Amino acid sequence: MHVELHCLDVPEQVNYKLASMMLNLLYHKAPQYFVAATFLSIVVVVEVVVVVVVVVVVVLIVVVLVVVVITELLCNYIID
């Protein structure tokens, strides 16, 4: 199926092409290299999200430890 895109502006042509490529991907009609590249990009995004979550958890643990240490120091200072 050949669709004439010349009636669309360039940004609309790009959007149409991207949408048709994604539709082909969803219906398993995309080329194998496109499927593999999409899968790899999803894997990379998941890895980045995992790293960000780990960093946030570590930062939260450090903040809690600092608060506990400061609280202990203040309690000892007030008592003495």
Coordinates of N, CA and C in Angstrom, one line a residue:
M1 N 0.9 -1.2 0.0 CA 0.0 0.0 0.0 C 0.9 1.2 0.0
H2 N 0.7 2.1 -1.0 CA 1.5 3.3 -1.1 C 0.6 4.5 -0.9
V3 N 1.0 5.3 0.1 CA 0.2 6.5 0.4 C 1.0 7.7 0.1
E4 N 0.3 8.6 -0.6 CA 0.9 9.9 -1.0 C 0.9 10.8 0.2
L5 N 2.1 11.2 0.6 CA 2.2 12.1 1.8 C 2.6 13.5 1.4
H6 N 2.6 13.8 0.1 CA 3.0 15.2 -0.3 C 2.0 16.2 0.1
C7 N 0.8 15.9 0.5 CA -0.2 16.9 0.9 C 0.0 17.3 2.3
L8 N 0.9 16.5 3.1 CA 1.1 16.8 4.5 C 2.4 17.7 4.6
D9 N 2.5 18.5 5.6 CA 3.7 19.2 5.9 C 4.7 18.2 6.4
V10 N 6.0 18.7 6.4 CA 7.1 17.8 6.8 C 6.9 17.2 8.2
P11 N 6.6 18.0 9.3 CA 6.4 17.4 10.6 C 5.3 16.4 10.6
E12 N 4.2 16.6 9.9 CA 3.1 15.7 9.8 C 3.5 14.4 9.1
Q13 N 4.4 14.5 8.1 CA 4.9 13.4 7.3 C 5.7 12.5 8.3
V14 N 6.5 13.2 9.1 CA 7.4 12.4 10.1 C 6.5 11.7 11.1
N15 N 5.5 12.4 11.6 CA 4.6 11.8 12.6 C 3.8 10.6 12.0
Y16 N 3.4 10.7 10.7 CA 2.7 9.7 10.0 C 3.6 8.4 9.9
K17 N 4.9 8.7 9.5 CA 5.8 7.6 9.3 C 6.1 6.9 10.6
L18 N 6.3 7.7 11.6 CA 6.6 7.1 12.9 C 5.4 6.2 13.4
A19 N 4.2 6.8 13.2 CA 3.0 6.1 13.6 C 2.8 4.8 12.9
S20 N 3.1 4.8 11.6 CA 2.9 3.6 10.8 C 4.0 2.6 11.1
M21 N 5.2 3.0 11.4 CA 6.2 2.1 11.9 C 5.9 1.4 13.2
M22 N 5.3 2.2 14.1 CA 4.9 1.6 15.4 C 3.8 0.7 15.2
L23 N 2.8 1.0 14.4 CA 1.7 0.1 14.1 C 2.2 -1.2 13.5
N24 N 3.1 -1.1 12.6 CA 3.7 -2.4 12.0 C 4.4 -3.2 13.1
L25 N 5.1 -2.5 14.0 CA 5.8 -3.2 15.1 C 4.8 -3.9 16.0
L26 N 3.7 -3.2 16.3 CA 2.7 -3.8 17.2 C 2.0 -5.0 16.6
Y27 N 1.8 -5.0 15.2 CA 1.2 -6.1 14.5 C 2.2 -7.1 14.0
H28 N 3.4 -7.0 14.4 CA 4.5 -8.0 14.0 C 4.7 -8.0 12.5
K29 N 4.6 -6.8 11.9 CA 4.9 -6.7 10.5 C 6.2 -5.8 10.3
A30 N 6.9 -5.5 11.3 CA 8.0 -4.6 11.2 C 9.3 -5.5 10.8
P31 N 10.2 -4.9 10.2 CA 11.5 -5.6 9.9 C 12.2 -6.1 11.2
Q32 N 12.9 -7.2 11.1 CA 13.5 -7.8 12.2 C 14.5 -6.8 12.9
Y33 N 15.3 -6.0 12.1 CA 16.2 -5.1 12.7 C 15.5 -4.0 13.6
F34 N 14.3 -3.6 13.1 CA 13.5 -2.6 13.9 C 13.0 -3.2 15.2
V35 N 12.6 -4.5 15.1 CA 12.1 -5.1 16.3 C 13.2 -5.3 17.3
A36 N 14.4 -5.7 16.9 CA 15.5 -5.9 17.8 C 16.0 -4.6 18.4
A37 N 16.0 -3.5 17.6 CA 16.4 -2.2 18.1 C 15.4 -1.7 19.1
T38 N 14.1 -1.9 18.9 CA 13.1 -1.5 19.8 C 13.2 -2.2 21.1
F39 N 13.5 -3.5 21.0 CA 13.7 -4.4 22.3 C 14.9 -3.9 23.0
L40 N 16.0 -3.6 22.3 CA 17.2 -3.2 23.0 C 17.0 -1.8 23.7
S41 N 16.2 -0.9 23.0 CA 16.0 0.4 23.7 C 15.1 0.2 24.9
I42 N 14.2 -0.7 24.9 CA 13.3 -0.9 26.1 C 14.2 -1.5 27.2
V43 N 15.1 -2.4 26.9 CA 16.0 -3.0 27.9 C 16.9 -1.9 28.5
V44 N 17.4 -1.0 27.7 CA 18.2 0.1 28.2 C 17.4 1.0 29.1
V45 N 16.2 1.3 28.7 CA 15.3 2.2 29.6 C 15.1 1.5 30.9
V46 N 14.8 0.2 30.9 CA 14.5 -0.5 32.1 C 15.8 -0.5 33.0
E47 N 17.0 -0.7 32.4 CA 18.2 -0.6 33.2 C 18.4 0.7 33.8
V48 N 18.1 1.8 33.1 CA 18.3 3.2 33.6 C 17.4 3.4 34.7
V49 N 16.1 2.9 34.6 CA 15.2 3.1 35.7 C 15.6 2.3 36.9
V50 N 16.1 1.1 36.8 CA 16.6 0.4 37.9 C 17.8 1.1 38.6
V51 N 18.7 1.6 37.8 CA 19.8 2.4 38.4 C 19.3 3.6 39.2
V52 N 18.4 4.3 38.6 CA 17.9 5.5 39.3 C 17.2 5.1 40.6
V53 N 16.4 4.1 40.6 CA 15.7 3.6 41.8 C 16.8 3.2 42.9
V54 N 17.8 2.5 42.5 CA 18.9 2.1 43.4 C 19.5 3.4 44.0
V55 N 19.9 4.3 43.2 CA 20.5 5.6 43.6 C 19.6 6.3 44.6
V56 N 18.3 6.4 44.3 CA 17.4 7.1 45.2 C 17.3 6.3 46.5
V57 N 17.2 5.0 46.5 CA 17.2 4.3 47.8 C 18.5 4.5 48.6
V58 N 19.6 4.5 48.0 CA 20.9 4.7 48.7 C 20.9 6.1 49.3
V59 N 20.5 7.1 48.5 CA 20.4 8.4 49.0 C 19.5 8.5 50.2
L60 N 18.3 7.9 50.2 CA 17.4 7.9 51.3 C 18.0 7.3 52.5
I61 N 18.7 6.2 52.3 CA 19.3 5.5 53.5 C 20.4 6.4 54.1
V62 N 21.2 7.1 53.3 CA 22.2 8.0 53.8 C 21.5 9.1 54.5
V63 N 20.5 9.7 54.0 CA 19.8 10.8 54.7 C 19.2 10.3 56.0
V64 N 18.6 9.1 56.1 CA 18.1 8.6 57.4 C 19.3 8.4 58.4
L65 N 20.4 7.9 57.9 CA 21.5 7.7 58.8 C 22.1 9.0 59.3
V66 N 22.1 10.0 58.5 CA 22.6 11.3 58.9 C 21.7 11.9 59.9
V67 N 20.4 11.8 59.7 CA 19.4 12.3 60.7 C 19.5 11.6 62.0
V68 N 19.7 10.3 62.0 CA 19.9 9.5 63.2 C 21.1 10.0 64.0
V69 N 22.2 10.1 63.3 CA 23.5 10.5 63.9 C 23.3 11.9 64.5
I70 N 22.7 12.8 63.7 CA 22.6 14.2 64.2 C 21.6 14.2 65.5
T71 N 20.6 13.4 65.4 CA 19.7 13.3 66.6 C 20.4 12.8 67.8
E72 N 21.2 11.8 67.6 CA 22.0 11.2 68.7 C 23.0 12.3 69.3
L73 N 23.6 13.0 68.4 CA 24.6 14.0 68.9 C 23.9 15.1 69.6
L74 N 22.7 15.5 69.1 CA 22.0 16.6 69.8 C 21.4 16.1 71.1
C75 N 21.0 14.9 71.2 CA 20.5 14.3 72.5 C 21.6 14.3 73.5
N76 N 22.8 13.8 73.1 CA 23.9 13.7 74.0 C 24.4 15.1 74.4
Y77 N 24.3 16.1 73.5 CA 24.7 17.5 73.9 C 23.8 18.1 74.9
I78 N 22.5 17.8 74.7 CA 21.5 18.4 75.6 C 21.6 17.8 76.9
I79 N 21.8 16.5 77.0 CA 21.8 15.7 78.2 C 23.1 16.2 79.0
D80 N 24.2 16.3 78.4 CA 25.4 16.7 79.0 C 25.4 18.1 79.4

